[in-house]
Short mmCIF file of C-alpha atoms in Angstrom, two decimals:
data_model
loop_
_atom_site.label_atom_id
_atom_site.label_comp_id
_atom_site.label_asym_id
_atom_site.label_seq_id
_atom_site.Cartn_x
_atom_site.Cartn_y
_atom_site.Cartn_z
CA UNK M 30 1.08 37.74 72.14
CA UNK M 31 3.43 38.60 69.52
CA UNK M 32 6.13 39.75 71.86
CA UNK M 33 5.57 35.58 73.29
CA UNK M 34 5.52 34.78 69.59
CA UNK M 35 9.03 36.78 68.54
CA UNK M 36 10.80 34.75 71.47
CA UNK M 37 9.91 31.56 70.11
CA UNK M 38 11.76 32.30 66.98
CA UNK M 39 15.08 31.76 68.66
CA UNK M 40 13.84 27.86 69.19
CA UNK M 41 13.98 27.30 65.63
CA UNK M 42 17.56 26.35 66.05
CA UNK M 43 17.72 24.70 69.09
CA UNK M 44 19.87 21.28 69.38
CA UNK M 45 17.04 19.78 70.09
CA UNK M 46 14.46 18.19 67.94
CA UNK M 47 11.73 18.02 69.89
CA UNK M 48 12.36 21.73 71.06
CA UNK M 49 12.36 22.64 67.12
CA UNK M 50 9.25 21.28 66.63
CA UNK M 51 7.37 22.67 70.05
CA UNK M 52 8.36 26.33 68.89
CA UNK M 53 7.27 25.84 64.94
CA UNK M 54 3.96 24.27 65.76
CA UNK M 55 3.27 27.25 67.64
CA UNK M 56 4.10 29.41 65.14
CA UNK M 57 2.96 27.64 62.29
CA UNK M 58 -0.70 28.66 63.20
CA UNK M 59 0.05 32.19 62.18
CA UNK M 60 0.96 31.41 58.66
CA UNK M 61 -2.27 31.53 57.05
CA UNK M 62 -3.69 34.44 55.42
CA UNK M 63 -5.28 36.70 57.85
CA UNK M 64 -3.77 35.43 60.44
CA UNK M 65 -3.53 38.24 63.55
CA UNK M 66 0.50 38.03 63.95
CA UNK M 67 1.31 37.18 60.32
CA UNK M 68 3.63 39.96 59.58
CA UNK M 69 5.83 38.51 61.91
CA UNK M 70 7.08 36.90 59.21
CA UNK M 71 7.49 39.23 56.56
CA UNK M 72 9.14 41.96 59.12
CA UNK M 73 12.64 42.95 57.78
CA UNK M 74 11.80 41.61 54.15
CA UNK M 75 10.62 45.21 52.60
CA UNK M 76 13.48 47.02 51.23
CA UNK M 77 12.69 50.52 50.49
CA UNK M 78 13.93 52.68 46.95
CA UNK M 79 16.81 50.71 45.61
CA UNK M 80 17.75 48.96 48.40
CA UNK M 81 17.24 45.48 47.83
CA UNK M 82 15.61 43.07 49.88
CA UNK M 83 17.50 40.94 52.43
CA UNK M 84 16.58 37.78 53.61
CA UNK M 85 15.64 37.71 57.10
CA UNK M 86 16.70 34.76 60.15
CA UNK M 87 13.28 33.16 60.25
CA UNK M 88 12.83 32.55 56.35
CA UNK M 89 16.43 31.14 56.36
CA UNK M 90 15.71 29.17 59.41
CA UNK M 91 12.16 27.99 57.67
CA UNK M 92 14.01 26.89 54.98
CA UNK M 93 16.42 24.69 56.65
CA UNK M 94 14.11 22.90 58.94
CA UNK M 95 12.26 21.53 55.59
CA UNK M 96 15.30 19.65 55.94
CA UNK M 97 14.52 18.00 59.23
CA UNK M 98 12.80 15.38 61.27
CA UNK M 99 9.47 14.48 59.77
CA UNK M 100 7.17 16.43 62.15
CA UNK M 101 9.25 19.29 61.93
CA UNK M 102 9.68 19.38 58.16
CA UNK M 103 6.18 18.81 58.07
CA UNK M 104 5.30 22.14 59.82
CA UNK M 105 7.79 23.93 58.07
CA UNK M 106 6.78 23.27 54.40
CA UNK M 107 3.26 23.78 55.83
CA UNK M 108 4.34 27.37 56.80
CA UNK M 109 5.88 28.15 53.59
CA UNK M 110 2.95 26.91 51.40
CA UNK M 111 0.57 28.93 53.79
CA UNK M 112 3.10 32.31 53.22
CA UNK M 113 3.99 31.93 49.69
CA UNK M 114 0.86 33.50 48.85
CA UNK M 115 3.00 36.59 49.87
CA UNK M 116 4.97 37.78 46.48
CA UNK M 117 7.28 39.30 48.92
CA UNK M 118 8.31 35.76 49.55
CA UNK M 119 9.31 34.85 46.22
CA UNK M 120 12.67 35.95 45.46
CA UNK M 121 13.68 34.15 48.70
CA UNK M 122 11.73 30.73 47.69
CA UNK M 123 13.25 30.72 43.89
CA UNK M 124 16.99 31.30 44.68
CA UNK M 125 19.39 28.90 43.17
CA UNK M 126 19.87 26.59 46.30
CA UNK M 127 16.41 26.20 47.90
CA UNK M 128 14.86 25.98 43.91
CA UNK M 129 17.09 22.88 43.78
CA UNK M 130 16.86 21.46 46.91
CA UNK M 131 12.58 21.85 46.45
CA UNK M 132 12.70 20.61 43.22
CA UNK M 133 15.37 17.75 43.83
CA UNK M 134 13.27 16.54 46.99
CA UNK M 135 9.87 16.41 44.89
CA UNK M 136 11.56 14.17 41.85
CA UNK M 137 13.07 11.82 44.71
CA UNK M 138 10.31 8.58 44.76
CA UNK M 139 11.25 8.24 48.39
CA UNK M 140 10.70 11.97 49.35
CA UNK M 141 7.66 11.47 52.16
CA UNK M 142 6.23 15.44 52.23
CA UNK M 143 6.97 15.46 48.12
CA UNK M 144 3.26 16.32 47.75
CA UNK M 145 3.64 19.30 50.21
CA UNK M 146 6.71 20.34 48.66
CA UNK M 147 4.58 20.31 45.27
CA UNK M 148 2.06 22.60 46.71
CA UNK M 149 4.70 24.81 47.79
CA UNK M 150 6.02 25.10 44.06
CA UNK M 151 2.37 25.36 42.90
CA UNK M 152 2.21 29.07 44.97
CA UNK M 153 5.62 29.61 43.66
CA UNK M 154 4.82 29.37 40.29
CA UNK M 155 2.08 31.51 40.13
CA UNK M 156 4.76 34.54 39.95
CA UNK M 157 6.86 34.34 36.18
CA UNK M 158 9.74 35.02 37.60
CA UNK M 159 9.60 31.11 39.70
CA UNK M 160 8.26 30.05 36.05
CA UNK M 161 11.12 31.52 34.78
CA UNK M 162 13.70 30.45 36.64
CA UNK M 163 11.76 26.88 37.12
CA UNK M 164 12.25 26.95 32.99
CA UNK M 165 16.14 27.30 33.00
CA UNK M 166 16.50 25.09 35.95
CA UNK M 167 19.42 22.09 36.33
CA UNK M 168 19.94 19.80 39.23
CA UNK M 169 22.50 17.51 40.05
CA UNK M 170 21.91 13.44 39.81
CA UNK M 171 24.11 10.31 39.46
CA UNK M 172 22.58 7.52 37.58
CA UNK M 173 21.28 4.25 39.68
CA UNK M 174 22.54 1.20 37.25
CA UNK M 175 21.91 -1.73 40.11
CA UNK M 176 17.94 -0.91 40.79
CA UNK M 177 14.46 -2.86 39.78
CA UNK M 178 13.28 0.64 40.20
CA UNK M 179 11.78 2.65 37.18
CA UNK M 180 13.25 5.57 38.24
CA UNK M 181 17.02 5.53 37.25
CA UNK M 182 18.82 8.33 38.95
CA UNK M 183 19.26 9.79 42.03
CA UNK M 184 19.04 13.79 42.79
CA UNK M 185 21.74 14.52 44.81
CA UNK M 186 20.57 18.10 46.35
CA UNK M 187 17.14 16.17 48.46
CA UNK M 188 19.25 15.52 50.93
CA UNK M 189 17.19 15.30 54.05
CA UNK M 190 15.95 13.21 57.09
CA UNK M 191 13.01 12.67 55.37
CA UNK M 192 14.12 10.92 52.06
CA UNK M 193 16.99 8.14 52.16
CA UNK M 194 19.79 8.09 49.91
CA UNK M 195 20.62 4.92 47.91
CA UNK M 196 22.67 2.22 49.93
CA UNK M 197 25.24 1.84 48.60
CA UNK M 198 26.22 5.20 47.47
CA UNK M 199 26.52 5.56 43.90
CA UNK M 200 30.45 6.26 43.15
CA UNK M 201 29.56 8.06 39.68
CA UNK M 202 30.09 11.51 39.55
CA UNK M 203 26.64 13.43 39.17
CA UNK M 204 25.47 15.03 35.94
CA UNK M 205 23.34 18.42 35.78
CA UNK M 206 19.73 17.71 34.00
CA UNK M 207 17.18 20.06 33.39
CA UNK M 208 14.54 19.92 36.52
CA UNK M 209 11.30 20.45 34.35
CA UNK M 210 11.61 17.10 32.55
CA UNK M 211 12.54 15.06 36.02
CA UNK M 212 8.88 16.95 37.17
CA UNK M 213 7.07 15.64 34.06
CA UNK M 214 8.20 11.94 34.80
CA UNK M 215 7.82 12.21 38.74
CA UNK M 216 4.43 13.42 38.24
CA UNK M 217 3.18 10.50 35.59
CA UNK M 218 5.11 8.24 38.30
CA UNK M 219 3.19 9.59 41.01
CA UNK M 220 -0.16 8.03 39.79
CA UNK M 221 0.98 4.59 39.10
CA UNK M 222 1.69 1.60 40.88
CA UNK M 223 4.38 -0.18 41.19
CA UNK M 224 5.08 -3.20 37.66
CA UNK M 225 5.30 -5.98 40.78
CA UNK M 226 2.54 -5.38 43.22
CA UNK M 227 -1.00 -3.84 42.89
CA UNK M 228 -0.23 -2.43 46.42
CA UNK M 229 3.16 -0.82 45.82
CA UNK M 230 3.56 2.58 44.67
CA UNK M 231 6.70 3.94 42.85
CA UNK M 232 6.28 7.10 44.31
CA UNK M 233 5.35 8.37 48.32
CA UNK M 234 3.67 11.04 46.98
CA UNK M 235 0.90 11.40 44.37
CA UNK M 236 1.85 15.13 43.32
CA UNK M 237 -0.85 16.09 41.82
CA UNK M 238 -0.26 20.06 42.40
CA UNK M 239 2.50 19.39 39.92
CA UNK M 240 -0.28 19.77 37.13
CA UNK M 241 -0.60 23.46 38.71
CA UNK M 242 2.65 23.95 37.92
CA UNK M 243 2.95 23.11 34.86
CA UNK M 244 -0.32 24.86 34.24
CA UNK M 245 1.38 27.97 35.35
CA UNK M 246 4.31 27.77 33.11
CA UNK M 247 2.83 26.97 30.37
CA UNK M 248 0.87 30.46 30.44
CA UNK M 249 4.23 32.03 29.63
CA UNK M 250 5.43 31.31 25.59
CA UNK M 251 8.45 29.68 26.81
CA UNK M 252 6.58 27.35 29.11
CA UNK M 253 4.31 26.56 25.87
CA UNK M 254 7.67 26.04 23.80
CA UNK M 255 9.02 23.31 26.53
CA UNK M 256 5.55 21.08 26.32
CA UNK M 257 5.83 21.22 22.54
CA UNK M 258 9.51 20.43 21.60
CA UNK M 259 10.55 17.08 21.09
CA UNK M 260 12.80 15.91 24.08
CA UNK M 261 14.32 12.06 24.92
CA UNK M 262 11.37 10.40 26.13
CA UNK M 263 14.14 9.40 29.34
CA UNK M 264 15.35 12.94 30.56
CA UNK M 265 18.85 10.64 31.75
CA UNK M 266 19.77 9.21 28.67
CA UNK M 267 19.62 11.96 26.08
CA UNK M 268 19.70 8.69 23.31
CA UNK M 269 16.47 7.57 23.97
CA UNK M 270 13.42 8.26 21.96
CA UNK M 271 12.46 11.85 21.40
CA UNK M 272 8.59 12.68 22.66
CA UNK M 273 6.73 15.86 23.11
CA UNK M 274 6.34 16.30 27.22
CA UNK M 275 2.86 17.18 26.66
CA UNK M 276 2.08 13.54 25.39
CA UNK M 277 3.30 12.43 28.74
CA UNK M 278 0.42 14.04 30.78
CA UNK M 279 -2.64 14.39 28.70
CA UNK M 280 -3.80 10.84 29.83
CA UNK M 281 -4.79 12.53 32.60
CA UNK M 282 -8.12 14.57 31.82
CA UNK M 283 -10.67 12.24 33.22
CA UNK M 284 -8.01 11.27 36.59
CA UNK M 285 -10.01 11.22 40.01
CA UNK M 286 -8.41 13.78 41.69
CA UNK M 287 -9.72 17.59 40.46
CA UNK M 288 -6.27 19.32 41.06
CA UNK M 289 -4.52 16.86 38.73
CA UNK M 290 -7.22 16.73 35.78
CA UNK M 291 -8.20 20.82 36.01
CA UNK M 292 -4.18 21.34 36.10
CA UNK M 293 -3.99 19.19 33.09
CA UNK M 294 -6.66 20.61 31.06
CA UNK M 295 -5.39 24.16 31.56
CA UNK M 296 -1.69 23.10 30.12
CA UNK M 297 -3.21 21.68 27.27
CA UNK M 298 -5.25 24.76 26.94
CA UNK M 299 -2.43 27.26 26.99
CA UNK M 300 -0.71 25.06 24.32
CA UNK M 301 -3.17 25.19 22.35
CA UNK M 302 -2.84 29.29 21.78
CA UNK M 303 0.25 28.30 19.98
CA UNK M 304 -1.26 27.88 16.71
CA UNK M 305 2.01 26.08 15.05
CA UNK M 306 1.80 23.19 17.75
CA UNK M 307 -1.97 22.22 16.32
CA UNK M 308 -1.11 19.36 13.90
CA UNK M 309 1.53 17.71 16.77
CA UNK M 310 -1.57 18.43 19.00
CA UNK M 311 -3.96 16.57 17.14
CA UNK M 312 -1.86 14.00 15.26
CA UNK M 313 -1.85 10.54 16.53
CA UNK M 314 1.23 8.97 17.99
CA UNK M 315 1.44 6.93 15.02
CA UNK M 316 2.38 10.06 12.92
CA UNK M 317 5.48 11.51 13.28
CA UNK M 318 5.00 15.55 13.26
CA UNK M 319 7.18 18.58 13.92
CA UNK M 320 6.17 22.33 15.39
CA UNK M 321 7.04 24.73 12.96
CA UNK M 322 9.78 26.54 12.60
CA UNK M 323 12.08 23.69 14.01
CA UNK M 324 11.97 20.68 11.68
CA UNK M 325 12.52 17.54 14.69
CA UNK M 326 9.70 14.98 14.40
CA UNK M 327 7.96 13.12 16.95
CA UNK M 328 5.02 11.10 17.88
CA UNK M 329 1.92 13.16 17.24
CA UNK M 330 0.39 14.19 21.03
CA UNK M 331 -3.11 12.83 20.18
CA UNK M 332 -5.33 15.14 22.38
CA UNK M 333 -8.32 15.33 21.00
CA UNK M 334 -9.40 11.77 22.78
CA UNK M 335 -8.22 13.03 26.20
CA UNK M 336 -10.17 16.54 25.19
CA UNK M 337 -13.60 15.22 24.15
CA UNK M 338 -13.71 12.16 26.64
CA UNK M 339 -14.55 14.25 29.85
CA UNK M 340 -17.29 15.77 27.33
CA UNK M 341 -18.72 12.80 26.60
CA UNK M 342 -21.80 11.01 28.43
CA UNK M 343 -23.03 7.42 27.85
CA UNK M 344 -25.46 8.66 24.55
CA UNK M 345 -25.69 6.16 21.92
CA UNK M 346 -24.79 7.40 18.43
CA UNK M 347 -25.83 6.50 15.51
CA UNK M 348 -23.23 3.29 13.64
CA UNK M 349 -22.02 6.47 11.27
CA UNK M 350 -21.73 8.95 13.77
CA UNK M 351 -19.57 6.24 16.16
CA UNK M 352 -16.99 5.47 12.90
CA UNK M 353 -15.86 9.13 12.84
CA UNK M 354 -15.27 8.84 16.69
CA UNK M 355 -11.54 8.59 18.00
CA UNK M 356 -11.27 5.01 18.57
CA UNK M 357 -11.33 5.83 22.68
CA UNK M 358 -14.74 7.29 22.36
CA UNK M 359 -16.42 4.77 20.36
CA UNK M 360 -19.33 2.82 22.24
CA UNK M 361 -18.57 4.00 25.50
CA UNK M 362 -20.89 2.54 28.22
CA UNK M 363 -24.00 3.54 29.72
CA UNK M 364 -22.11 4.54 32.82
CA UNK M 365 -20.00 6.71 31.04
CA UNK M 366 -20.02 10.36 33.02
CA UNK M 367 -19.03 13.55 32.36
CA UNK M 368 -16.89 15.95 34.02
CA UNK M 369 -18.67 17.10 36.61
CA UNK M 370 -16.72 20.66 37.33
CA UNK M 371 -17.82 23.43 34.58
CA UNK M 372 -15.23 25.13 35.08
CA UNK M 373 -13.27 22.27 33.79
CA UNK M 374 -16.13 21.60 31.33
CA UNK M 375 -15.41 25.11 29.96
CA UNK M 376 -11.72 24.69 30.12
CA UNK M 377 -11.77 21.87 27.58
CA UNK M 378 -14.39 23.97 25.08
CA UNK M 379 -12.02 26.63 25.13
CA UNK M 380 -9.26 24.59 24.12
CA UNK M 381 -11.48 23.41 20.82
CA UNK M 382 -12.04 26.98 20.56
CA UNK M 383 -8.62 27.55 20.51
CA UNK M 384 -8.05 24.43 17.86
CA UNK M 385 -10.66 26.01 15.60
CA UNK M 386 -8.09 28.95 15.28
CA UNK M 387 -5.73 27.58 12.32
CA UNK M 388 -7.73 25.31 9.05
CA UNK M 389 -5.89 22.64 9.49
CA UNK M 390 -6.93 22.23 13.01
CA UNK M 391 -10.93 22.52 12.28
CA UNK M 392 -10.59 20.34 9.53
CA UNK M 393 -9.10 17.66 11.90
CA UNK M 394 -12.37 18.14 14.00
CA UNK M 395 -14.74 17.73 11.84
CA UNK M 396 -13.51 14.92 10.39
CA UNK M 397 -12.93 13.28 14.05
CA UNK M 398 -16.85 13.25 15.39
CA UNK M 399 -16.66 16.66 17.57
CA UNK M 400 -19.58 18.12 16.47
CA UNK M 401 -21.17 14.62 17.27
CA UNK M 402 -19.94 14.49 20.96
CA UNK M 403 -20.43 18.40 21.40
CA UNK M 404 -23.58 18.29 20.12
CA UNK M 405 -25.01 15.77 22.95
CA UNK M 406 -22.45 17.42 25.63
CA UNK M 407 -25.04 21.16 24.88
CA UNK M 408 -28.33 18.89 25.00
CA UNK M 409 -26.98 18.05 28.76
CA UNK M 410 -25.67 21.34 29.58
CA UNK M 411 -27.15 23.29 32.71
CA UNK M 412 -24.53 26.04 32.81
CA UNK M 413 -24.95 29.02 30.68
CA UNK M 414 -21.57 30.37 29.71
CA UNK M 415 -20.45 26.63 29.17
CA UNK M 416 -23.32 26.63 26.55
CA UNK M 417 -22.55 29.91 24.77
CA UNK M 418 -19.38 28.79 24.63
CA UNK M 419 -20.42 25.48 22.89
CA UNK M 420 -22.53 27.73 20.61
CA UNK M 421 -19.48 29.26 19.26
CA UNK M 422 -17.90 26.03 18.51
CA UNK M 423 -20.61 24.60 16.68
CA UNK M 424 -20.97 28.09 14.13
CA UNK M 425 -16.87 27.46 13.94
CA UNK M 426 -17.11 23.70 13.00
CA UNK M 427 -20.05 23.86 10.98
CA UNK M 428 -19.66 26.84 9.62
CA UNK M 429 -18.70 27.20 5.76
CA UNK M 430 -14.85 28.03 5.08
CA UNK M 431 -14.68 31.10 2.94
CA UNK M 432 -12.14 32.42 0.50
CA UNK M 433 -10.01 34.22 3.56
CA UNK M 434 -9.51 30.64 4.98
CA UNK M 435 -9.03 28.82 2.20
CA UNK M 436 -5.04 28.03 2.01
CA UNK M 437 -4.77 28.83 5.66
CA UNK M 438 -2.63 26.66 7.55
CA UNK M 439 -1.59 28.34 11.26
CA UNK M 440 -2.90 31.55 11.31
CA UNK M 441 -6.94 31.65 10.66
CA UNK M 442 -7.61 33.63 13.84
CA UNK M 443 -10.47 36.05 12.24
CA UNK M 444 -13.13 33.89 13.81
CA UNK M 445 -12.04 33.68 17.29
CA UNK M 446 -10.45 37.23 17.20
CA UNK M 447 -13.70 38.79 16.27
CA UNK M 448 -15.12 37.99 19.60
CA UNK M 449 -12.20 38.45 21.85
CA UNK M 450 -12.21 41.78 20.00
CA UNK M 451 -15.27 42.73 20.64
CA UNK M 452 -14.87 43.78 24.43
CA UNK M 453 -17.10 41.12 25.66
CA UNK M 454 -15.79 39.35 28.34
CA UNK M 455 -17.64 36.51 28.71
CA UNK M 456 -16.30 35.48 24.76
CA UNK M 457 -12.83 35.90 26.04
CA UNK M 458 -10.56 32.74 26.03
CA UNK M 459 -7.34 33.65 28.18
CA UNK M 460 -4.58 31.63 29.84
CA UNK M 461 -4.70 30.49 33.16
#
């Protein structure tokens, strides 16, 4: 079989389409893990002391035919989101060209397989190395000035059969822009319609694995850094207002689809373990806030709302209780629900852990009605390390502040620290 399998390879380049596509669709069912003839795919890739690695026909080949006619691109993102598991695979994935040409084909609105090219830089990212070179990333795009379109540009390394360029051709020469930015936009795009039609999307793709991507980079400090430094609000035109990226996506806690809401929650999560980003966290977009050390302002984030809302059910509160409520989680109605993942559920408490960690921040909370919504979210709770975990934030938020915490501003940790000290994992908030 695998001898029948290695002959098909050489089909991968045939002049024909249809011929392309026969031979990948047979291979393509050997791309999942477990597969019996999966190393024929990763033969050739293992260099051995200090010889490095070299790239072998059929990766190369895979590469180009995400390039192709739609049922063959189809099959060959498909096979590279199936072996990217494989961290052999990286280095060949997050090189300069195919990095630009992924990420260049997911930011174009009229990219078809966008969402499979997400997924493919969801795997990808789960190595730091893709996060890191994801980070530092620039691709090429020439502004669209004639367009009714809210997307502006036009990235000049998608080129494929499966997404058209603009007719006419822009004449401007293109600019180099940092990718992550063009993600964050393409992915708030990718869940709205359209300003003329109810029907028409701005976007062929949803991408919703983009929130596992940014998930993943923002484990790493520099991922954290990007979500929490003021950047022009429109990543073309560097004069426009500046805005935190994180503001852009937090709306999106309580979205229908689990991959885009758990992806979500986790990136606000991991920026929440920078403790100088709390006040821009919490703030509302009517205060303008910086992150410590730099001194830029912006619009405050305003996450707490977007936190506590998938925490909150349809309990009536008290008239005093409501008033110290965020103005999005006063008198919700009786068919309010909440989140119905606890893993999710769990994600969110940890990120009020987290919060908890500096004064200022567990000040903010008790002034803004968590206790209140946290309080009814542990009368409803079934699962047991979600409730601990509530347990903890209670003794934090109602607990008194003593002399050690006094005039702290970014760094009261003691509290939190003590239990992820203690060797218990269970109390252990990490990044994911």
């Amino acid at each position: 079989m695998e001898n029948q399998l290695q002959e098909l390879l050489q089909f991968l380049r045939d002049r024909n389409p249809s011929v392309r596509q026969i031979a990948l669709s047979n291979l393509l069912g050997q791309t999942p893990q477990g597969s019996p003839h999966r190393s024929i795919f990763f033969n050739g890739l293992q260099g051995g002391g200090l010889q490095k690695s070299q790239e072998t026909d059929l990766i190369r080949d895979l590469k180009l035919l995400c390039r192709d006619q739609l049922a063959v691109a189809h099959d060959a993102f498909r096979a590279l989101v199936n072996l990217s598991d494989s961290p052999i695979l990286v280095p060949f994935l997050t090189e300069p060209t195919f990095l630009s040409f992924l990420v260049s084909y997911i930011v174009n609105p009229d990219a078809i397989l966008a969402d499979l090219a997400s997924m493919l830089l969801s795997n990808l990212t789960s190595s730091s190395s893709a996060c890191a070179a994801l980070l530092s990333l620039q691709i090429k795009v020439v502004p669209l000035t004639s367009t009714n379109s809210p997307i502006s540009y036009h990235p000049t390394q998608s080129r494929s059969a499966t997404c058209s360029a603009p007719v006419p051709y822009p004449s401007i020469e293109p600019k180099q822009v940092h990718a992550l930015p063009l993600l964050v936009d393409a992915f708030v795009q990718g869940a709205n319609l359209g300003p003329n039609l109810s029907s028409e999307r701005i976007r062929k793709g949803d991408l919703h694995f983009l929130s596992s991507v940014f998930a993943n980079i923002s484990a790493s400090h520099a991922g954290k850094i990007f979500f929490v430094t003021p950047r022009p609000s429109d990543a073309i035109k560097s004069e426009s207002a500046l805005e935190y990226p994180l503001s852009k996506i937090v709306p999106f806690t309580e979205h229908g689809d689990i991959i885009r809401r758990g992806g979500v929650a986790s990136t606000i999560k991991n920026c929440a373990f920078h403790a100088p980003a709390h006040q821009a966290l919490l703030s509302p977009d009517t205060d303008k806030v910086a992150v410590p050390p730099t001194t830029t302002v912006a619009p405050g984030i305003d996450t707490l709302p977007y936190v506590l809302l998938p925490l909150a059910g349809p309990e009536e509160l008290d008239l005093e209780d409501q008033e110290k409520l965020p103005s999005a989680l006063q008198f919700l109605p009786p068919t309010k629900k909440r989140e119905s993942d606890p893993a999710l559920r769990l994600t969110h408490i940890e990120t009020l852990l987290l919060l908890c960690t500096t004064r200022w921040g567990r000040d903010f909370l008790r002034a803004n009605g968590v206790y209140e919504i946290i309080r009814a979210a542990h009368l409803e709770e079934v699962v047991d390390k979600v409730s601990e975990h509530i347990e903890r934030l209670v003794q934090l938020i109602k607990g008194a502040e003593g002399s050690e915490t006094a005039d702290d501003q970014i760094d009261a940790t003691a509290s939190t620290a003590e239990h992820e000290d203690s060797g218990d994992e269970d109390h252990k908030i990490e990044e994911v």
